[in-house]
Short mmCIF file of C-alpha atoms and ligand atoms in Angstrom, two decimals:
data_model
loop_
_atom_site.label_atom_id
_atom_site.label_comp_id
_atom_site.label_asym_id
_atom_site.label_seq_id
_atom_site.Cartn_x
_atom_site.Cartn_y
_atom_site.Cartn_z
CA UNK A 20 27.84 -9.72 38.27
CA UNK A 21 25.07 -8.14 36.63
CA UNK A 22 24.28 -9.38 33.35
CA UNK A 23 21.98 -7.89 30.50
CA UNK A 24 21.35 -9.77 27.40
CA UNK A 25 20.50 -8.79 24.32
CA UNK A 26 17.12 -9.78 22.89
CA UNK A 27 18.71 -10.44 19.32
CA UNK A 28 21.75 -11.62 18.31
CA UNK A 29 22.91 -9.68 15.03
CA UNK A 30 25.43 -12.72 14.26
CA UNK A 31 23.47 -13.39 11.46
CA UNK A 32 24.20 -10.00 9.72
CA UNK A 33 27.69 -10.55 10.03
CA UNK A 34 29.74 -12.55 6.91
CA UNK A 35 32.56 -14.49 8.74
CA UNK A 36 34.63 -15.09 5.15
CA UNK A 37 35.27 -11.02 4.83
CA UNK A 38 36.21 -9.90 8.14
CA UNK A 39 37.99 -6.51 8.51
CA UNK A 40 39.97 -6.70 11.38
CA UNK A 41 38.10 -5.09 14.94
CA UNK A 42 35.55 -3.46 12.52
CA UNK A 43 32.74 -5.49 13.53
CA UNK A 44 31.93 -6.04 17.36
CA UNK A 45 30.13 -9.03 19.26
CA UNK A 46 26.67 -8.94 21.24
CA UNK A 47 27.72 -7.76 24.35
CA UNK A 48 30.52 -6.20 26.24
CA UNK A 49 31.62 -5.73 30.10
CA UNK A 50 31.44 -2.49 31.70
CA UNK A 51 33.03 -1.64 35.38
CA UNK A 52 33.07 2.11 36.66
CA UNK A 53 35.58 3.26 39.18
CA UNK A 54 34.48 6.02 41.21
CA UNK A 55 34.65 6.93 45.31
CA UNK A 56 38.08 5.14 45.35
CA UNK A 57 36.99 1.85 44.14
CA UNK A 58 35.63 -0.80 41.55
CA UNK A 59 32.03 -0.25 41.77
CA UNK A 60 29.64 -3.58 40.25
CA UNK A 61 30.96 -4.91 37.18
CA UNK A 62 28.27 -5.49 34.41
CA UNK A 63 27.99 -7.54 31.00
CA UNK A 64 25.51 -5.25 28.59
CA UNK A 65 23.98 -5.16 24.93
CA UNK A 66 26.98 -3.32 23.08
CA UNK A 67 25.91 -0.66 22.39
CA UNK A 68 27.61 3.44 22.52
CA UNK A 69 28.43 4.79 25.34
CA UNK A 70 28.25 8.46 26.53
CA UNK A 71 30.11 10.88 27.91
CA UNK A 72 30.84 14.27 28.89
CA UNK A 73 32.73 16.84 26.94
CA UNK A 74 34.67 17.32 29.69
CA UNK A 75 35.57 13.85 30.09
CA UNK A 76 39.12 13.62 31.53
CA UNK A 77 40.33 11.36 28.71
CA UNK A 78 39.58 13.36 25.94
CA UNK A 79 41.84 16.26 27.39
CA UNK A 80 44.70 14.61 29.21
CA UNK A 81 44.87 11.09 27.70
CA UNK A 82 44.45 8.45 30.27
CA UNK A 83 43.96 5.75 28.31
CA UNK A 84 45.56 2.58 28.02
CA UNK A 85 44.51 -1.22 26.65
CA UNK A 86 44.65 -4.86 25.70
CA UNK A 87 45.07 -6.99 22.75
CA UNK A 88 44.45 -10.90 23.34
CA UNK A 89 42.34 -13.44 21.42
CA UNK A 90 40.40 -16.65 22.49
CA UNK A 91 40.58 -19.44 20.12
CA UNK A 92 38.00 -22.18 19.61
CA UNK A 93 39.44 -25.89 19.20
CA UNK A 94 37.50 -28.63 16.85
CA UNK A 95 35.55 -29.40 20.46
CA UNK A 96 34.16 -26.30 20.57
CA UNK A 97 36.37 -25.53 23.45
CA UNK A 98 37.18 -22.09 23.91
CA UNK A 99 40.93 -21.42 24.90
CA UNK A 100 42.85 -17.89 25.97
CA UNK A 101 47.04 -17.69 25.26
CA UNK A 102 48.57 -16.16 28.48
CA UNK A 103 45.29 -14.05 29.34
CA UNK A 104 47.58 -13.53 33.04
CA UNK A 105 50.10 -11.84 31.16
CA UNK A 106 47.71 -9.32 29.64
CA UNK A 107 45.94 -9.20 32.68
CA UNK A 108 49.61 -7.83 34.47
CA UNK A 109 50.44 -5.67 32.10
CA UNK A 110 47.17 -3.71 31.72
CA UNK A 111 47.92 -2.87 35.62
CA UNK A 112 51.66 -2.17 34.97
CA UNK A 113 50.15 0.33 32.14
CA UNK A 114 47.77 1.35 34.61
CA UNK A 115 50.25 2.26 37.61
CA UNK A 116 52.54 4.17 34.42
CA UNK A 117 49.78 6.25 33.81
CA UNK A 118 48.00 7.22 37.46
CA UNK A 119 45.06 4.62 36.73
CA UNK A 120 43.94 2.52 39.43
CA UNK A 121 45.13 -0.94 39.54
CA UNK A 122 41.81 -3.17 38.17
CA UNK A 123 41.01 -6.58 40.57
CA UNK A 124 42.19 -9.66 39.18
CA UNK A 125 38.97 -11.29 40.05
CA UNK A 126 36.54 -8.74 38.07
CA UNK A 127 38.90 -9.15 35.26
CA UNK A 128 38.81 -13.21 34.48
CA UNK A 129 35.25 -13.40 35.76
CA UNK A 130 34.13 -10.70 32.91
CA UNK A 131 35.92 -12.23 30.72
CA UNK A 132 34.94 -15.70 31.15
CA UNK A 133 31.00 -14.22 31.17
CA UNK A 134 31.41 -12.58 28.05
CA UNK A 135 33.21 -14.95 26.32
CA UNK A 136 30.66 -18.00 27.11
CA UNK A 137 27.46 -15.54 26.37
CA UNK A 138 28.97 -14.84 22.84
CA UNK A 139 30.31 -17.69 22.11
CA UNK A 140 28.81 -18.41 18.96
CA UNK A 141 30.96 -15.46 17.71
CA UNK A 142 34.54 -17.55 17.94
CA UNK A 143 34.30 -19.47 14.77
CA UNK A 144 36.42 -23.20 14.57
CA UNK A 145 39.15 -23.24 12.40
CA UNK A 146 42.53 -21.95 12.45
CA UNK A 147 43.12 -18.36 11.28
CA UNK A 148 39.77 -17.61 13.53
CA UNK A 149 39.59 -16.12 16.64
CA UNK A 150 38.00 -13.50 18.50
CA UNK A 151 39.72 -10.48 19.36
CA UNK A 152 39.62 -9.46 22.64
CA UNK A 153 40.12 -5.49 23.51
CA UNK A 154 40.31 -5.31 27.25
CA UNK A 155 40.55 -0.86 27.96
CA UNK A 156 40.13 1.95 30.68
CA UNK A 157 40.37 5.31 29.94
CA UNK A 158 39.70 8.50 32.50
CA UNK A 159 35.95 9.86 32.21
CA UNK A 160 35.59 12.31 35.33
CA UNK A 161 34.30 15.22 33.93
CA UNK A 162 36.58 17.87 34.50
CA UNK A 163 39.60 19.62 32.38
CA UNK A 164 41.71 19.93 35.56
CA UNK A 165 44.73 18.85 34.87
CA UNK A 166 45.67 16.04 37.06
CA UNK A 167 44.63 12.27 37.44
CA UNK A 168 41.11 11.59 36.78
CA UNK A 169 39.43 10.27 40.01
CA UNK A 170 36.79 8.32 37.93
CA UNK A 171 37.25 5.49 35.36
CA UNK A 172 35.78 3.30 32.90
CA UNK A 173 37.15 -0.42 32.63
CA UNK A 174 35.62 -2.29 29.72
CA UNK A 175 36.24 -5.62 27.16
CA UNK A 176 34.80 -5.77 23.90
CA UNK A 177 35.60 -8.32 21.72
CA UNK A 178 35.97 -8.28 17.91
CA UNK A 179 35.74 -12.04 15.54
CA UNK A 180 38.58 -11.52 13.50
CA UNK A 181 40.12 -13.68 10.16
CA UNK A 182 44.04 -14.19 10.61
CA UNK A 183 46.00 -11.34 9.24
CA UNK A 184 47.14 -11.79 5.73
CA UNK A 185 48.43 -8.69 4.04
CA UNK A 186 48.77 -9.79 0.69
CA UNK A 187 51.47 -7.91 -0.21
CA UNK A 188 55.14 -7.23 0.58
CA UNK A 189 56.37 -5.54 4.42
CA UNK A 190 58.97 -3.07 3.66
CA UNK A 191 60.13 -1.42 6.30
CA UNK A 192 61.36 2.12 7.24
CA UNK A 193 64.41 2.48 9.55
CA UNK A 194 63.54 5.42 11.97
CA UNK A 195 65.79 8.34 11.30
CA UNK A 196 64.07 11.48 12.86
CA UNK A 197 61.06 10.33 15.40
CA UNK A 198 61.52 8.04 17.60
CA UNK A 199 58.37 5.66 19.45
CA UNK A 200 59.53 6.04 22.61
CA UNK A 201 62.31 7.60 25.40
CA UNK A 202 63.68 6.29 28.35
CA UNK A 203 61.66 7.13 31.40
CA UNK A 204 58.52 7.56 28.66
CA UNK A 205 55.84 5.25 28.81
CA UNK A 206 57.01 3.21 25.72
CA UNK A 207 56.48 -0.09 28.03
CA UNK A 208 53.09 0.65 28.82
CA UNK A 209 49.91 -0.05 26.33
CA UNK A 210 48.91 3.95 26.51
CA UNK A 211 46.75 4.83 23.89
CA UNK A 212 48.95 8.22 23.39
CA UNK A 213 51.82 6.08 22.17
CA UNK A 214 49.69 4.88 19.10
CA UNK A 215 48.63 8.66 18.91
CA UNK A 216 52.13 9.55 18.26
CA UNK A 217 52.67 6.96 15.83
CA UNK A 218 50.28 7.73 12.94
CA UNK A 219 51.95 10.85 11.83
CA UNK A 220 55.50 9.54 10.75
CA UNK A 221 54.01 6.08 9.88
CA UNK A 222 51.78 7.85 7.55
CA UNK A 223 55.00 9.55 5.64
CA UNK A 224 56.51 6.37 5.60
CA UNK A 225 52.73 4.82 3.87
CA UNK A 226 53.54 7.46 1.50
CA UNK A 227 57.01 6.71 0.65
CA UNK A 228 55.47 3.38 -0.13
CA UNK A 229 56.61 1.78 3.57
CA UNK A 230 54.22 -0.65 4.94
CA UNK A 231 55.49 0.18 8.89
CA UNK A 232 58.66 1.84 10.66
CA UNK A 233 61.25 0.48 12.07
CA UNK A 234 61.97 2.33 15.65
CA UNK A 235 65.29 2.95 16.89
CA UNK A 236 66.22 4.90 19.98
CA UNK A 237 65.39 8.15 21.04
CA UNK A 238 69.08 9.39 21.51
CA UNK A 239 71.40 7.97 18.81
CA UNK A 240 68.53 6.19 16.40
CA UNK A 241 71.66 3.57 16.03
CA UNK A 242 69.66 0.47 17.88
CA UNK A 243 66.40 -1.01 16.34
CA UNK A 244 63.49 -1.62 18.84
CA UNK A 245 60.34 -2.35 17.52
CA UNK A 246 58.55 -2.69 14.36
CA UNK A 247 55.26 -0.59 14.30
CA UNK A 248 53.39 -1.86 16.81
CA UNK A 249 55.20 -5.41 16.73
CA UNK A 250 58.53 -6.25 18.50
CA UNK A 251 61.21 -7.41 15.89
CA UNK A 252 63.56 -10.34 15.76
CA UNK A 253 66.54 -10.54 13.19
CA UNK A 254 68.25 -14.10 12.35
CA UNK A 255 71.87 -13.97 11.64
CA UNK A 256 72.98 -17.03 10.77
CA UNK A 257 70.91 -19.65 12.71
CA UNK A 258 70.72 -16.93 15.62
CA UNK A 259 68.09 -14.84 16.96
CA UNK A 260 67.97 -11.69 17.90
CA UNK A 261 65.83 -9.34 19.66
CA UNK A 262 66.13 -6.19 21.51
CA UNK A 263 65.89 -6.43 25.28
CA UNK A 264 62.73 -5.42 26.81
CA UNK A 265 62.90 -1.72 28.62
CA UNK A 266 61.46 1.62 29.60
CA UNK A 267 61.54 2.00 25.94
CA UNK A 268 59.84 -1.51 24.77
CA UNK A 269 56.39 -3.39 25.01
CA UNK A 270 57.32 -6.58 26.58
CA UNK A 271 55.16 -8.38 24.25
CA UNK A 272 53.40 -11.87 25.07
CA UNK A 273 53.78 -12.93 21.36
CA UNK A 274 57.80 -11.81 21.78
CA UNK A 275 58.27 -13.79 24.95
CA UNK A 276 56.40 -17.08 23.45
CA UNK A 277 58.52 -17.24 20.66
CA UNK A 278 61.88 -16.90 22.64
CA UNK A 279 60.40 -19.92 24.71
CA UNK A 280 59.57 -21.76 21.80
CA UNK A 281 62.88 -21.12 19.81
CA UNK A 282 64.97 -21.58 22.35
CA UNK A 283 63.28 -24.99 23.47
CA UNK A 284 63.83 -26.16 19.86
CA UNK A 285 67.59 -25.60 19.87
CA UNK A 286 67.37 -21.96 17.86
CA UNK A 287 69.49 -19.49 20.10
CA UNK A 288 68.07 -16.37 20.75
CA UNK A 289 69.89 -13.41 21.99
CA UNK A 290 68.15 -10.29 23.86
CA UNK A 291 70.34 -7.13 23.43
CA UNK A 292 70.70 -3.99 22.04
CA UNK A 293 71.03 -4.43 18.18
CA UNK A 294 72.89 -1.74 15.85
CA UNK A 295 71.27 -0.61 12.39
CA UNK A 296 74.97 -1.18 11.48
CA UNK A 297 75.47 -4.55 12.67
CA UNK A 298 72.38 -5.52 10.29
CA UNK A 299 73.44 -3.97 7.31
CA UNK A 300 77.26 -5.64 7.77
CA UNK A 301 75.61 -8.70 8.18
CA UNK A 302 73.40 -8.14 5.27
CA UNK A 303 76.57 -7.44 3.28
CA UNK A 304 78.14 -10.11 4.40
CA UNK A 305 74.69 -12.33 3.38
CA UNK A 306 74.36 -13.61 7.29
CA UNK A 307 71.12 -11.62 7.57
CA UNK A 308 68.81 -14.52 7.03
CA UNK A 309 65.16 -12.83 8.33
CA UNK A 310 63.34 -10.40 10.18
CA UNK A 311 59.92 -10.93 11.44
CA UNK A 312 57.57 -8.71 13.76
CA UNK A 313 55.79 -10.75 16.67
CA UNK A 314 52.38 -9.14 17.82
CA UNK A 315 48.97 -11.07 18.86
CA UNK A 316 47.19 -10.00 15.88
CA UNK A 317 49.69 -11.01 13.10
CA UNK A 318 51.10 -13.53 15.46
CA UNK A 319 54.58 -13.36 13.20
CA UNK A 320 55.38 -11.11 10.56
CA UNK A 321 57.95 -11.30 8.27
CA UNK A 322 59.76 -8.54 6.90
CA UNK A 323 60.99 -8.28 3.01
CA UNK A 324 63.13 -5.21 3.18
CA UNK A 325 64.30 -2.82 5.26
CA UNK A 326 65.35 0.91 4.25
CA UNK A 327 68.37 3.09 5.92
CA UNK A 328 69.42 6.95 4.53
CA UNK A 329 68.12 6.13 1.34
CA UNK A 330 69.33 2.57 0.46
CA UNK A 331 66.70 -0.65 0.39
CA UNK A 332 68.12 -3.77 1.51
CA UNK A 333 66.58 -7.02 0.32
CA UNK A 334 65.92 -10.06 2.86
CA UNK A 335 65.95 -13.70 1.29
CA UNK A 336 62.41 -14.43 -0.16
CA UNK A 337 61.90 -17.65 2.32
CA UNK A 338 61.79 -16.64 5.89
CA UNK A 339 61.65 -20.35 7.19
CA UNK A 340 62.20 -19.71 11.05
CA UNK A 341 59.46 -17.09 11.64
CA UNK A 342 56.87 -19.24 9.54
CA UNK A 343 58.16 -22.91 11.80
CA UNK A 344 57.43 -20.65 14.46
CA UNK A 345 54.64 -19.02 13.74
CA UNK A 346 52.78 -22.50 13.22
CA UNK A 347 54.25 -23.86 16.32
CA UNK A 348 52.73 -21.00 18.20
CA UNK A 349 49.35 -21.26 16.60
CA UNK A 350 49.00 -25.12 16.50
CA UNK A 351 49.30 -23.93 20.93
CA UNK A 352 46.71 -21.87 20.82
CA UNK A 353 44.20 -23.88 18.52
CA UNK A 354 45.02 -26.94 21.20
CA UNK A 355 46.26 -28.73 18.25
CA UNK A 356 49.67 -29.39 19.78
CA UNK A 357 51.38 -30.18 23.15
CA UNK A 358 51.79 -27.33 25.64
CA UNK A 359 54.69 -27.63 27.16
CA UNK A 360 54.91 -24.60 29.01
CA UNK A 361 50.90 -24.66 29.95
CA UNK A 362 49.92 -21.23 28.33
CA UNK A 363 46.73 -22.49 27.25
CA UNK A 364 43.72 -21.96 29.50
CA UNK A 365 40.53 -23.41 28.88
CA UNK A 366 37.34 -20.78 29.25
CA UNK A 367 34.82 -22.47 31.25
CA UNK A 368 31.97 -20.78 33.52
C1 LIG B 418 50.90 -4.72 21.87
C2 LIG B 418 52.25 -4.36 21.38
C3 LIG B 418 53.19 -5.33 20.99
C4 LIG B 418 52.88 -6.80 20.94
O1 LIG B 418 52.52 -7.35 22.16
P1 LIG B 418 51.79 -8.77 22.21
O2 LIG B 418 51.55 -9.00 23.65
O3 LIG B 418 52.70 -9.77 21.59
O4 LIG B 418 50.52 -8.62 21.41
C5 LIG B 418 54.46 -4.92 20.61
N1 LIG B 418 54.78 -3.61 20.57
C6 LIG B 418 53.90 -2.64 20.92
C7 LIG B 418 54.34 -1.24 20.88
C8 LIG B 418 52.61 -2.99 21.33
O5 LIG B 418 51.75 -2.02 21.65
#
């Protein structure tokens, strides 16, 4: 691979205590260009912009998926990735959703490893630290006709980032009118349209004083899905519950860790549809004990209240389970704890 570095690091410019989240953007980034039919050289270059044409495919048509994952970096200085495999399969099963070609395993972890041992220096110690990593490809063949772009760009970039603390209370919006995502849609896949179509009611909800929506389904809005651009888990009683993954759902890594992890410490989890109603009964009935989002960048999430035609219910202030898990989870990823199901990989060049 063909590797560029920069002549000056601009670390130093950068204040590590007051990170915005994926504002600010390491030294270098990897760069592969698909054109002829294949993967042409991969390359690792200064960041830097990028340019392209106005008729770029992507701006018109929207072939454009991504990534989210973060590398950690343990009190050894060793740098760790959670699961990078399962991003790694689902950027190609977003890929093959939207008419992108499939990108080679191999290009993929070698990049990655590159990049993430020439800017090291960027993953800070210390939990609540990590970097960011924003694996994307979007369609750059210049040309507005309407069909699949025959030319790609595959890149990572890579963002330090401080652990997500909002500050403030999540209240949530049930969906009642627009809906995330339909069967046979492309809800599954990590398209950058379905974050598109997201902003608009999410930002009447901001205004109604909402911090996120929660999505039900596209036909009867009766069955909760996901929460923003988290999956969502609802305790009743000492039982978890999640809605089953689907045309409709982002099979999360975050969602599928926790299940793992509950379920090996005695919780029970259950993965099926679950009714608005079913929530508020059980809120009624005070069996409603939490519900938490689960997403790489907020790890866990958990939710204070949730509204439905007009009426705000209130969850218990303590949302024990989510937090136990939450730490479990991170104390993995930090290397600070046992890894029983070996989702910890080691970076090393
Ligand atoms: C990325 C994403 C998630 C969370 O997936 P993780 O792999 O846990 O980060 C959940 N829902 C949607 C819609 C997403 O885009």
């Amino acid at each position: 691979m063909k590797i560029e570095k920069i002549h000056q690091s601009k670390i130093n410019q950068i204040d590590f205590d007051t990170l915005a989240f994926g504002k600010n953007f390491t030294d270098h980034m990897f760069i592969c260009q698909y054109k002829g039919g294949k993967w042409q050289n991969p390359e690792i270059k200064p960041y830097a912009p990028i340019t392209l044409d106005p008729s770029a495919s992507v701006l018109h048509y929207g072939q454009a998926i991504f990534e989210g994952m973060k590398a950690y970096k343990d009190d050894e200085n060793i740098i760790w990735l959670f699961r990078p495999e399962e991003n790694f399969n689902r950027l190609n099963k977003s890929a093959k959703r939207l008419q992108i070609p499939e990108f080679p395993a191999s290009y993929f972890f070698e990049g990655l490893t590159q990049l993430l041992t020439l800017d090291h220096e960027w993953i800070k110690p210390g939990e609540g630290n990590s970097l960011y990593v924003r694996p994307f490809v979007f369609a750059n063949q210049a040309t507005v006709q309407a069909s699949a772009s025959q030319e790609y760009l595959f890149m990572i970039i890579c963002a330090p980032v401080k652990s997500y603390y909002s500050g403030g209370e999540i209240n949530v919006l049930i969906a009642e009118e627009f809906s995330r995502a339909a069967d046979g849609g492309v809800g599954y896949a990590k398209a950058a349209g379905n974050y598109a179509a997201q902003f608009y009611p999410t930002s009447l909800a901001l205004k109604e004083g909402f911090q996120q929506i929660i999505w039900t389904d596209a036909s009867s809005h009766e069955y909760m899905e996901e929460a923003g651009t988290m999956n969502i888990f609802f305790r009743i009683n000492d039982t978890l519950i999640t809605a089953p993954v689907s045309d409709r759902i982002l099979d999360g890594v975050t969602r599928k860790s926790i299940i793992k992890l509950a379920e090996h410490q005695g919780i029970k989890v259950e993965e099926r549809p679950i009714k608005v109603d079913e929530i508020k009964k059980a809120h009624a009935q005070g069996s409603l004990q939490e519900i938490f989002g689960s997403g790489t960048a907020v790890v866990v999430l958990p939710i204070n209240s949730f509204s439905h035609h007009g009426t705000t219910y209130k969850l218990p202030e303590a949302a024990p389970i989510a937090l136990e898990l939450k730490t479990k989870l991170v104390a993995i990823q930090y290397n600070k704890a046992e890894d029983p199901f070996g989702w910890r990989k080691e970076v090393t060049v």
